Tab-separated table of C-alpha atoms and ligand atoms in Angstrom:
chain	number	residue	atom	x	y	z
A	25	MET	CA	-102.579	76.820	-62.919
A	26	SER	CA	-99.436	78.644	-64.005
A	27	SER	CA	-99.162	82.358	-63.271
A	28	ILE	CA	-98.611	84.859	-66.089
A	29	VAL	CA	-96.398	86.928	-63.764
A	30	PRO	CA	-92.792	85.736	-64.236
A	31	LYS	CA	-90.942	84.443	-61.183
A	32	ASN	CA	-88.988	87.197	-59.397
A	33	GLU	CA	-91.093	89.883	-61.112
A	34	GLY	CA	-91.322	91.749	-57.785
A	35	LYS	CA	-87.535	91.936	-57.472
A	36	LEU	CA	-87.081	92.882	-61.112
A	37	THR	CA	-89.567	95.751	-60.943
A	38	ALA	CA	-87.208	97.693	-58.699
A	39	ARG	CA	-84.596	97.559	-61.449
A	40	TYR	CA	-86.847	98.744	-64.284
A	41	ALA	CA	-86.710	102.261	-65.651
A	42	SER	CA	-89.697	104.266	-64.455
A	43	ARG	CA	-91.188	104.218	-67.963
A	44	ALA	CA	-91.639	100.425	-67.708
A	45	ALA	CA	-94.490	101.090	-65.277
A	46	LEU	CA	-96.411	102.516	-68.262
A	47	MET	CA	-95.934	99.347	-70.307
A	48	LEU	CA	-99.181	97.627	-69.460
A	49	PRO	CA	-100.886	94.785	-71.336
A	50	SER	CA	-103.811	96.033	-73.414
A	51	GLU	CA	-107.258	95.030	-72.241
A	52	ILE	CA	-107.672	93.191	-75.492
A	53	ARG	CA	-104.608	90.975	-75.319
A	54	SER	CA	-105.784	88.696	-72.513
A	55	LEU	CA	-109.167	88.467	-74.190
A	56	PHE	CA	-107.638	87.258	-77.455
A	57	ALA	CA	-106.217	84.106	-75.890
A	58	VAL	CA	-109.751	83.076	-74.877
A	59	ALA	CA	-111.395	84.404	-78.038
A	60	SER	CA	-109.134	82.315	-80.262
A	61	ARG	CA	-110.513	79.021	-78.858
A	62	PRO	CA	-112.299	77.311	-81.766
A	63	GLU	CA	-115.649	76.964	-79.987
A	64	ILE	CA	-115.855	80.735	-79.390
A	65	VAL	CA	-117.233	83.063	-82.087
A	66	SER	CA	-114.752	85.895	-81.882
A	67	LEU	CA	-116.249	89.301	-82.591
A	68	ALA	CA	-113.266	90.661	-80.653
A	69	GLY	CA	-110.197	90.703	-82.905
A	70	GLY	CA	-109.523	92.926	-85.873
A	71	MET	CA	-107.575	90.307	-87.786
A	72	PRO	CA	-107.883	90.585	-91.569
A	73	ASN	CA	-109.487	87.595	-93.251
A	74	LEU	CA	-106.702	86.025	-95.243
A	75	SER	CA	-108.915	83.276	-96.654
A	76	ALA	CA	-109.391	85.566	-99.671
A	77	LEU	CA	-105.663	86.012	-100.295
A	78	PRO	CA	-104.397	83.636	-103.042
A	79	MET	CA	-101.541	81.842	-101.296
A	80	ASP	CA	-100.250	80.259	-104.510
A	81	VAL	CA	-99.784	83.761	-105.938
A	82	MET	CA	-98.004	84.967	-102.786
A	83	ALA	CA	-95.767	81.877	-102.876
A	84	SER	CA	-94.750	82.527	-106.473
A	85	VAL	CA	-94.048	86.219	-105.711
A	86	VAL	CA	-91.779	85.195	-102.827
A	87	GLN	CA	-90.072	82.444	-104.825
A	88	LYS	CA	-89.358	84.758	-107.756
A	89	LEU	CA	-88.050	87.423	-105.374
A	90	VAL	CA	-85.621	85.105	-103.621
A	91	LEU	CA	-84.414	83.377	-106.777
A	92	GLU	CA	-84.027	86.501	-108.895
A	93	ASN	CA	-83.194	89.199	-106.355
A	94	GLY	CA	-82.326	87.372	-103.128
A	95	THR	CA	-79.125	89.286	-102.452
A	96	GLU	CA	-81.055	92.555	-102.281
A	97	ALA	CA	-84.187	91.179	-100.605
A	98	LEU	CA	-82.233	89.489	-97.833
A	99	GLN	CA	-79.817	92.388	-97.300
A	100	TYR	CA	-80.154	95.512	-95.132
A	101	GLY	CA	-81.836	98.398	-96.924
A	102	SER	CA	-82.579	102.094	-96.648
A	103	GLY	CA	-83.839	103.595	-93.359
A	104	GLN	CA	-86.425	105.500	-95.381
A	105	GLY	CA	-87.681	102.380	-97.143
A	106	HIS	CA	-87.160	100.924	-100.607
A	107	PRO	CA	-87.408	103.605	-103.340
A	108	LYS	CA	-89.392	101.366	-105.702
A	109	LEU	CA	-92.029	100.558	-103.082
A	110	ARG	CA	-92.263	104.242	-102.116
A	111	GLU	CA	-93.153	105.080	-105.733
A	112	GLN	CA	-95.786	102.325	-105.797
A	113	ILE	CA	-97.263	103.652	-102.533
A	114	CYS	CA	-97.781	107.003	-104.311
A	115	GLU	CA	-99.954	105.192	-106.900
A	116	ILE	CA	-102.042	103.643	-104.147
A	117	MET	CA	-102.520	106.957	-102.347
A	118	ALA	CA	-103.573	108.564	-105.655
A	119	LEU	CA	-106.749	106.447	-105.310
A	120	GLU	CA	-107.565	108.653	-102.297
A	121	GLY	CA	-106.806	111.920	-104.066
A	122	ILE	CA	-103.277	112.296	-102.668
A	123	ARG	CA	-100.532	113.664	-104.883
A	124	ALA	CA	-97.167	112.862	-103.325
A	125	LYS	CA	-93.554	112.060	-104.157
A	126	GLY	CA	-91.837	108.861	-103.081
A	127	ASP	CA	-89.255	111.028	-101.340
A	128	ASP	CA	-91.879	112.243	-98.830
A	129	ILE	CA	-92.644	108.703	-97.664
A	130	VAL	CA	-90.994	106.794	-94.849
A	131	VAL	CA	-91.724	103.049	-94.823
A	132	THR	CA	-92.282	101.601	-91.353
A	133	THR	CA	-92.784	98.202	-89.725
A	134	GLY	CA	-96.576	98.423	-89.902
A	135	SER	CA	-98.330	101.716	-89.291
A	136	GLN	CA	-98.169	100.844	-85.601
A	137	GLN	CA	-94.466	101.648	-85.690
A	138	ALA	CA	-95.161	104.924	-87.492
A	139	LEU	CA	-97.509	105.839	-84.634
A	140	ASP	CA	-94.792	105.035	-82.128
A	141	LEU	CA	-92.138	107.069	-83.950
A	142	ILE	CA	-94.369	110.086	-84.551
A	143	THR	CA	-95.297	110.119	-80.873
A	144	ARG	CA	-91.655	109.799	-79.908
A	145	ILE	CA	-90.776	112.787	-82.102
A	146	PHE	CA	-93.550	115.084	-80.881
A	147	ILE	CA	-94.491	114.241	-77.311
A	148	ASP	CA	-92.952	115.345	-74.044
A	149	PRO	CA	-94.582	113.997	-70.874
A	150	GLY	CA	-97.777	115.943	-70.178
A	151	ASP	CA	-98.296	117.177	-73.759
A	152	VAL	CA	-101.828	116.868	-75.052
A	153	ILE	CA	-102.948	114.666	-77.945
A	154	LEU	CA	-106.513	115.182	-79.103
A	155	ALA	CA	-108.317	112.023	-80.228
A	156	GLU	CA	-111.764	110.862	-81.215
A	157	ALA	CA	-113.985	109.425	-78.481
A	158	PRO	CA	-113.595	106.439	-78.812
A	159	SER	CA	-110.214	105.796	-80.492
A	160	TYR	CA	-107.881	102.977	-81.598
A	161	VAL	CA	-106.641	101.020	-78.583
A	162	GLY	CA	-103.158	100.467	-80.067
A	163	ALA	CA	-102.636	104.213	-80.487
A	164	LEU	CA	-103.838	104.920	-76.950
A	165	GLY	CA	-101.270	102.400	-75.678
A	166	VAL	CA	-98.465	104.228	-77.512
A	167	PHE	CA	-99.647	107.630	-76.288
A	168	ALA	CA	-99.743	106.359	-72.681
A	169	GLN	CA	-96.179	105.057	-72.868
A	170	TYR	CA	-94.933	108.480	-73.915
A	171	GLN	CA	-96.957	110.010	-71.044
A	172	ALA	CA	-99.182	112.043	-73.319
A	173	ASN	CA	-102.380	113.432	-71.955
A	174	VAL	CA	-105.152	112.241	-74.288
A	175	VAL	CA	-108.169	114.533	-74.550
A	176	HIS	CA	-111.071	112.786	-76.274
A	177	ILE	CA	-113.407	114.771	-78.517
A	178	ALA	CA	-117.030	113.772	-78.991
A	179	MET	CA	-118.174	112.154	-82.242
A	180	ASP	CA	-121.529	111.768	-83.924
A	181	ASP	CA	-122.497	109.652	-86.917
A	182	LYS	CA	-120.298	111.887	-89.114
A	183	GLY	CA	-117.200	111.530	-86.950
A	184	LEU	CA	-115.473	114.117	-84.794
A	185	ILE	CA	-117.686	117.142	-84.042
A	186	PRO	CA	-115.980	120.409	-85.106
A	187	GLU	CA	-117.692	122.482	-82.387
A	188	ALA	CA	-116.466	120.050	-79.717
A	189	LEU	CA	-112.969	120.350	-81.199
A	190	ARG	CA	-113.025	124.158	-80.939
A	191	ASP	CA	-114.199	123.938	-77.313
A	192	ALA	CA	-111.513	121.386	-76.407
A	193	ILE	CA	-108.711	123.472	-77.948
A	194	LYS	CA	-109.898	126.507	-75.984
A	195	THR	CA	-110.162	124.612	-72.692
A	196	VAL	CA	-106.782	122.913	-73.042
A	197	ARG	CA	-105.052	126.153	-73.962
A	198	GLU	CA	-106.685	128.048	-71.099
A	199	ALA	CA	-105.157	125.403	-68.828
A	200	LYS	CA	-101.784	126.300	-70.442
A	201	ARG	CA	-101.238	122.810	-71.848
A	202	LYS	CA	-99.523	122.192	-75.188
A	203	ILE	CA	-101.513	120.399	-77.880
A	204	LYS	CA	-99.089	118.577	-80.174
A	205	PHE	CA	-101.429	116.840	-82.611
A	206	ILE	CA	-104.870	115.453	-83.213
A	207	TYR	CA	-105.096	111.749	-84.012
A	208	LEU	CA	-107.914	110.880	-86.423
A	209	ILE	CA	-109.142	107.796	-88.284
A	210	PRO	CA	-111.530	109.416	-90.787
A	211	ASN	CA	-112.439	106.222	-92.701
A	212	PHE	CA	-114.376	103.316	-91.165
A	213	GLN	CA	-112.972	104.265	-87.810
A	214	ASN	CA	-111.603	101.733	-85.372
A	215	PRO	CA	-113.623	101.116	-83.190
A	216	SER	CA	-116.781	102.985	-84.258
A	217	GLY	CA	-116.951	102.146	-87.979
A	218	VAL	CA	-117.903	105.791	-88.661
A	219	THR	CA	-116.694	107.695	-91.767
A	220	MET	CA	-116.250	111.457	-91.836
A	221	PRO	CA	-117.897	113.212	-94.814
A	222	ALA	CA	-115.781	115.525	-97.006
A	223	SER	CA	-117.233	118.808	-95.704
A	224	ARG	CA	-116.435	117.927	-92.124
A	225	ARG	CA	-112.871	116.955	-93.094
A	226	THR	CA	-112.401	120.412	-94.592
A	227	GLU	CA	-113.783	122.141	-91.501
A	228	ILE	CA	-111.559	120.156	-89.133
A	229	LEU	CA	-108.506	120.806	-91.297
A	230	GLU	CA	-109.237	124.545	-91.160
A	231	ILE	CA	-109.578	124.539	-87.371
A	232	CYS	CA	-106.314	122.614	-86.983
A	233	ARG	CA	-104.416	124.849	-89.421
A	234	GLU	CA	-105.609	128.020	-87.660
A	235	SER	CA	-104.736	126.534	-84.274
A	236	GLU	CA	-101.344	125.209	-85.459
A	237	ILE	CA	-102.136	121.638	-84.540
A	238	PHE	CA	-100.811	118.812	-86.730
A	239	VAL	CA	-103.355	116.277	-87.968
A	240	VAL	CA	-102.225	112.644	-87.801
A	241	GLU	CA	-104.530	110.884	-90.271
A	242	ASP	CA	-104.440	107.110	-89.729
A	243	ASN	CA	-105.984	105.346	-92.699
A	244	PRO	CA	-105.480	101.574	-92.731
A	245	TYR	CA	-109.065	100.819	-93.856
A	246	GLY	CA	-109.559	103.554	-96.484
A	247	LEU	CA	-109.651	101.210	-99.498
A	248	LEU	CA	-112.100	98.822	-97.835
A	249	GLY	CA	-115.298	100.735	-98.605
A	250	PHE	CA	-118.355	98.624	-99.498
A	251	ASP	CA	-121.037	101.119	-100.448
A	252	GLY	CA	-119.815	103.539	-103.096
A	253	PRO	CA	-116.950	106.012	-103.082
A	254	THR	CA	-115.061	106.971	-99.931
A	255	PRO	CA	-114.212	110.688	-99.427
A	256	ASN	CA	-110.684	111.733	-100.357
A	257	ALA	CA	-108.022	111.553	-97.666
A	258	MET	CA	-107.549	114.645	-95.493
A	259	ARG	CA	-103.935	114.712	-96.671
A	260	SER	CA	-105.181	115.421	-100.226
A	261	GLU	CA	-106.382	118.853	-99.015
A	262	ASP	CA	-103.411	119.821	-96.883
A	263	SER	CA	-99.861	118.614	-97.478
A	264	GLU	CA	-98.257	120.932	-94.904
A	265	ASN	CA	-100.255	120.143	-91.797
A	266	VAL	CA	-101.228	116.480	-92.206
A	267	ILE	CA	-99.121	113.451	-91.325
A	268	TYR	CA	-100.703	110.536	-93.169
A	269	LEU	CA	-100.285	106.913	-92.067
A	270	GLY	CA	-100.980	104.007	-94.412
A	271	SER	CA	-100.627	100.240	-94.167
A	272	PHE	CA	-100.656	97.068	-96.269
A	273	SER	CA	-101.992	95.077	-93.310
A	274	LYS	CA	-105.633	95.233	-94.368
A	275	THR	CA	-105.213	95.262	-98.160
A	276	ILE	CA	-102.512	92.580	-98.488
A	277	ALA	CA	-101.295	90.887	-95.299
A	278	PRO	CA	-100.486	92.059	-91.755
A	279	GLY	CA	-97.801	89.395	-91.339
A	280	LEU	CA	-95.542	91.288	-93.735
A	281	ARG	CA	-95.577	94.246	-91.314
A	282	VAL	CA	-95.301	97.035	-93.885
A	283	GLY	CA	-96.850	100.447	-93.357
A	284	TRP	CA	-95.795	103.984	-94.154
A	285	ALA	CA	-95.940	107.634	-93.147
A	286	LEU	CA	-96.325	110.462	-95.654
A	287	VAL	CA	-94.947	113.473	-93.852
A	288	PRO	CA	-94.159	117.148	-94.444
A	289	GLN	CA	-90.471	117.578	-95.440
A	290	ALA	CA	-89.548	119.076	-92.057
A	291	VAL	CA	-90.719	115.974	-90.219
A	292	LYS	CA	-89.212	113.466	-92.665
A	293	GLU	CA	-85.628	113.794	-91.546
A	294	LYS	CA	-86.477	113.175	-87.878
A	295	LEU	CA	-88.673	110.243	-88.825
A	296	VAL	CA	-85.926	108.534	-90.840
A	297	ILE	CA	-83.485	108.946	-87.942
A	298	ALA	CA	-86.060	107.600	-85.475
A	299	ASN	CA	-86.763	104.668	-87.827
A	300	GLU	CA	-83.056	103.872	-88.121
A	301	SER	CA	-82.543	103.894	-84.382
A	302	SER	CA	-85.564	101.653	-83.938
A	303	VAL	CA	-85.055	99.001	-86.662
A	304	LEU	CA	-82.073	100.198	-88.791
A	305	CYS	CA	-84.276	99.693	-91.837
A	306	PRO	CA	-87.711	98.228	-92.497
A	307	SER	CA	-87.502	94.661	-93.839
A	308	ASN	CA	-86.299	94.659	-97.445
A	309	PHE	CA	-87.727	91.182	-97.860
A	310	ALA	CA	-91.245	92.259	-96.854
A	311	GLN	CA	-91.088	95.478	-98.865
A	312	LEU	CA	-89.900	93.738	-102.036
A	313	THR	CA	-92.520	91.016	-101.612
A	314	ILE	CA	-95.183	93.711	-101.598
A	315	SER	CA	-93.494	95.565	-104.420
A	316	GLY	CA	-93.385	92.406	-106.597
A	317	TYR	CA	-97.015	91.662	-105.806
A	318	LEU	CA	-98.119	95.193	-106.707
A	319	ALA	CA	-96.075	95.180	-109.927
A	320	ASN	CA	-97.233	91.799	-111.265
A	321	GLU	CA	-100.599	90.937	-109.745
A	322	PRO	CA	-104.080	92.474	-110.135
A	323	TRP	CA	-104.059	94.026	-106.657
A	324	ARG	CA	-107.083	96.272	-107.305
A	325	ASP	CA	-109.175	93.144	-108.034
A	326	GLN	CA	-107.794	91.537	-104.902
A	327	ILE	CA	-108.896	94.518	-102.782
A	328	ALA	CA	-112.322	94.322	-104.465
A	329	SER	CA	-112.598	90.669	-103.468
A	330	PHE	CA	-111.667	91.548	-99.870
A	331	CYS	CA	-114.436	94.162	-99.973
A	332	ASP	CA	-116.968	91.554	-101.185
A	333	LEU	CA	-115.987	89.235	-98.367
A	334	TYR	CA	-116.223	91.932	-95.672
A	335	ARG	CA	-119.475	93.364	-97.090
A	336	ASP	CA	-121.183	89.960	-96.675
A	337	ARG	CA	-119.978	89.799	-93.104
A	338	ARG	CA	-120.997	93.382	-92.340
A	339	ASP	CA	-124.467	92.616	-93.719
A	340	ALA	CA	-124.711	89.455	-91.617
A	341	MET	CA	-123.796	91.394	-88.496
A	342	LEU	CA	-126.206	94.290	-89.096
A	343	GLU	CA	-129.056	91.947	-90.022
A	344	SER	CA	-128.562	89.844	-86.918
A	345	LEU	CA	-128.229	92.907	-84.660
A	346	ASP	CA	-131.549	94.141	-86.106
A	347	GLU	CA	-133.110	90.758	-85.488
A	348	PHE	CA	-131.771	89.807	-82.067
A	349	PHE	CA	-130.602	92.872	-80.122
A	350	PRO	CA	-132.944	94.656	-77.693
A	351	ALA	CA	-134.630	97.916	-78.707
A	352	SER	CA	-132.747	99.838	-75.992
A	353	ALA	CA	-129.401	99.210	-77.757
A	354	THR	CA	-128.094	101.314	-80.645
A	355	TRP	CA	-125.249	100.649	-83.072
A	356	THR	CA	-123.397	102.192	-85.984
A	357	ARG	CA	-123.892	101.091	-89.607
A	358	PRO	CA	-120.383	101.070	-91.152
A	359	LYS	CA	-119.927	101.527	-94.881
A	360	GLY	CA	-116.570	99.752	-94.819
A	361	GLY	CA	-113.789	98.445	-92.589
A	362	PHE	CA	-114.174	95.877	-89.826
A	363	TYR	CA	-116.199	97.257	-86.906
A	364	VAL	CA	-119.627	97.992	-85.459
A	365	TRP	CA	-119.883	100.029	-82.251
A	366	VAL	CA	-122.733	99.141	-79.937
A	367	THR	CA	-124.139	101.346	-77.167
A	368	LEU	CA	-126.258	99.698	-74.462
A	369	PRO	CA	-128.298	101.360	-71.704
A	370	PRO	CA	-125.788	103.186	-69.434
A	371	GLU	CA	-126.329	100.942	-66.394
A	372	ILE	CA	-124.957	97.896	-68.277
A	373	ASP	CA	-121.249	97.218	-67.707
A	374	THR	CA	-119.856	95.460	-70.785
A	375	LYS	CA	-116.681	94.415	-68.946
A	376	VAL	CA	-118.720	92.519	-66.372
A	377	LEU	CA	-120.557	90.731	-69.193
A	378	VAL	CA	-117.377	89.360	-70.838
A	379	PRO	CA	-117.198	86.094	-68.811
A	380	ARG	CA	-120.911	85.493	-69.405
A	381	ALA	CA	-120.465	86.095	-73.118
A	382	ILE	CA	-117.512	83.684	-73.181
A	383	ALA	CA	-119.692	81.091	-71.417
A	384	ALA	CA	-122.238	81.673	-74.204
A	385	LYS	CA	-119.370	81.118	-76.704
A	386	VAL	CA	-118.997	84.642	-78.062
A	387	ALA	CA	-116.304	87.316	-77.498
A	388	TYR	CA	-116.236	91.095	-78.025
A	389	VAL	CA	-114.148	93.991	-76.737
A	390	PRO	CA	-115.636	96.135	-73.941
A	391	GLY	CA	-115.886	99.866	-74.670
A	392	THR	CA	-113.486	101.119	-71.988
A	393	ALA	CA	-110.523	99.739	-73.990
A	394	PHE	CA	-111.044	102.555	-76.488
A	395	TYR	CA	-110.847	105.500	-74.129
A	396	ALA	CA	-107.833	106.781	-72.210
A	397	ASP	CA	-110.043	107.819	-69.293
A	398	GLY	CA	-112.182	104.774	-68.425
A	399	PHE	CA	-115.271	106.055	-70.266
A	400	GLY	CA	-117.439	103.748	-72.406
A	401	SER	CA	-118.384	101.088	-69.828
A	402	TRP	CA	-121.757	100.547	-71.537
A	403	GLN	CA	-120.317	100.279	-75.040
A	404	MET	CA	-118.680	97.460	-76.984
A	405	ARG	CA	-116.852	96.857	-80.256
A	406	LEU	CA	-117.972	94.012	-82.477
A	407	SER	CA	-115.788	93.063	-85.418
A	408	TYR	CA	-117.178	91.146	-88.344
A	409	CYS	CA	-113.991	90.673	-90.353
A	410	HIS	CA	-113.101	87.139	-89.399
A	411	PRO	CA	-115.938	84.682	-88.704
A	412	THR	CA	-118.161	83.349	-91.493
A	413	PRO	CA	-121.588	85.035	-91.876
A	414	GLU	CA	-123.253	81.992	-90.236
A	415	ARG	CA	-120.914	82.180	-87.241
A	416	ILE	CA	-121.480	85.937	-86.974
A	417	ARG	CA	-125.229	85.306	-86.793
A	418	GLN	CA	-124.718	82.635	-84.171
A	419	GLY	CA	-122.400	84.910	-82.135
A	420	VAL	CA	-124.671	87.971	-82.277
A	421	LYS	CA	-127.668	85.845	-81.252
A	422	ALA	CA	-125.754	84.436	-78.256
A	423	LEU	CA	-124.533	87.901	-77.268
A	424	ALA	CA	-128.038	89.329	-77.546
A	425	GLY	CA	-129.180	86.651	-75.075
A	426	VAL	CA	-126.497	87.714	-72.567
A	427	VAL	CA	-127.317	91.415	-72.989
A	428	LYS	CA	-131.096	90.913	-72.687
A	429	GLU	CA	-130.656	88.806	-69.560
A	430	GLU	CA	-128.599	91.590	-67.956
A	431	ILE	CA	-131.083	94.289	-68.962
A	432	ASP	CA	-133.922	92.205	-67.465
A	433	ARG	CA	-131.951	91.517	-64.296
A	434	ARG	CA	-131.230	95.222	-63.901
A	435	SER	CA	-134.794	96.296	-64.493
A	436	ASN	CA	-136.021	93.809	-61.856
A	437	GLU	CA	-133.422	95.170	-59.437
A	438	THR	CA	-134.186	98.861	-59.885
A	439	PRO	CA	-137.395	100.007	-58.205
A	440	LYS	CA	-139.700	101.380	-60.876
A	441	LEU	CA	-140.947	104.945	-60.643
A	442	THR	CA	-144.684	104.974	-60.433
A	443	VAL	CA	-146.532	107.945	-61.742
A	444	ARG	CA	-149.740	108.700	-59.918
B	119	PMP	N1	-104.213	102.031	-86.940
B	119	PMP	C1	-105.415	101.463	-86.823
B	119	PMP	C2	-106.618	102.331	-86.765
B	119	PMP	C3	-105.551	100.070	-86.765
B	119	PMP	O1	-106.763	99.524	-86.650
B	119	PMP	C4	-104.374	99.271	-86.824
B	119	PMP	C5	-104.419	97.770	-86.744
B	119	PMP	N2	-105.483	97.186	-86.173
B	119	PMP	C6	-103.148	99.924	-86.942
B	119	PMP	C7	-103.096	101.301	-87.011
B	119	PMP	C8	-101.845	99.165	-87.008
B	119	PMP	O2	-101.762	98.409	-88.151
B	119	PMP	P1	-100.416	97.825	-88.747
B	119	PMP	O3	-99.321	98.091	-87.772
B	119	PMP	O4	-100.666	96.372	-88.933
B	119	PMP	O5	-100.183	98.553	-90.029
């Protein structure tokens, strides 16, 4: 079997900069290689389901772009992003109550790059970033590489708990640590699927304003609500203290790699410079493809058809969890997005169960991937975005078998308390 460690890696390590030691593969990456085998039902990845994207339409958008405007599309562009697309992004954000100018937007190579650049601008080693418990694994990876200290804040079924936020700010400041920002995913959170109601958004914004802590609002799933209206974005209430991140990955296609940051004026200049040093300019070709699609195609209907597709899958997952999972497990009931978060009895280690789940032909992501501090060993993320409803049912049933077997094994192992 070939090794994944390159030859001479030992010798090379001595030559790396010290920061390379922080560049570690995510827990999820190695899992994806296995999960993508066709016989496995993958409830692991968060890949959008492009079966609902009309490829003939995309092909004609690209063809028209290259034939009619190829010299611009295939040329370098602005470090801030294409002005036309920035105006169109304002229209999209208006759906979430945001009033903004194109000039306040910086287009990035996916919102992942915006996360990287924002962290680069704000974080010195040892600075504190507050984040939900659990939080997005890709953001935690960025924060680790910049040597941030992530302090997780407890959530309930309405998202981050304001009281826990107040306590954390007090504790961190008593320890004389600097809090640079709080990272939040208020809509259909990755990984928990939870959505924060409007009143809680307002309360958290107030706490952060009073405490002079920037809010980084990451909102790639906001338009993928299935059950009625989604609360307005936090940015709609506070344009001075919120850095808003958006993305076309979930509403159009992740392969185009186009996201954006809507930032206060003071931050914009730094962000453009950071963007230029990172990529010179975001891809003009990808931006103009999206721009052409938004200008000429019924994109609102397309998002609605994505929502229909994901709603069916969400329903299939919740119904099969209700039917097959043991009574000692609990899970969230998302109103949009891609994910359900499952909590098992605390003695069950979801990392240990991965190989058994794979043997039963189902994959998921163990909970520890979503915490910076190793917490969450009895939790797991299940995503319903990709497999068909039938495959989801099959996968959840197989996983329930693995979980029940482990719970039974454990209960036979542990001596029972007898009450006399
Ligand atoms: N934020 C969150 C919460 C995500 O789930 C993802 C993708 N899974 C991203 C950011 C990055 O998305 P992209 O770079 O494709 O815009």
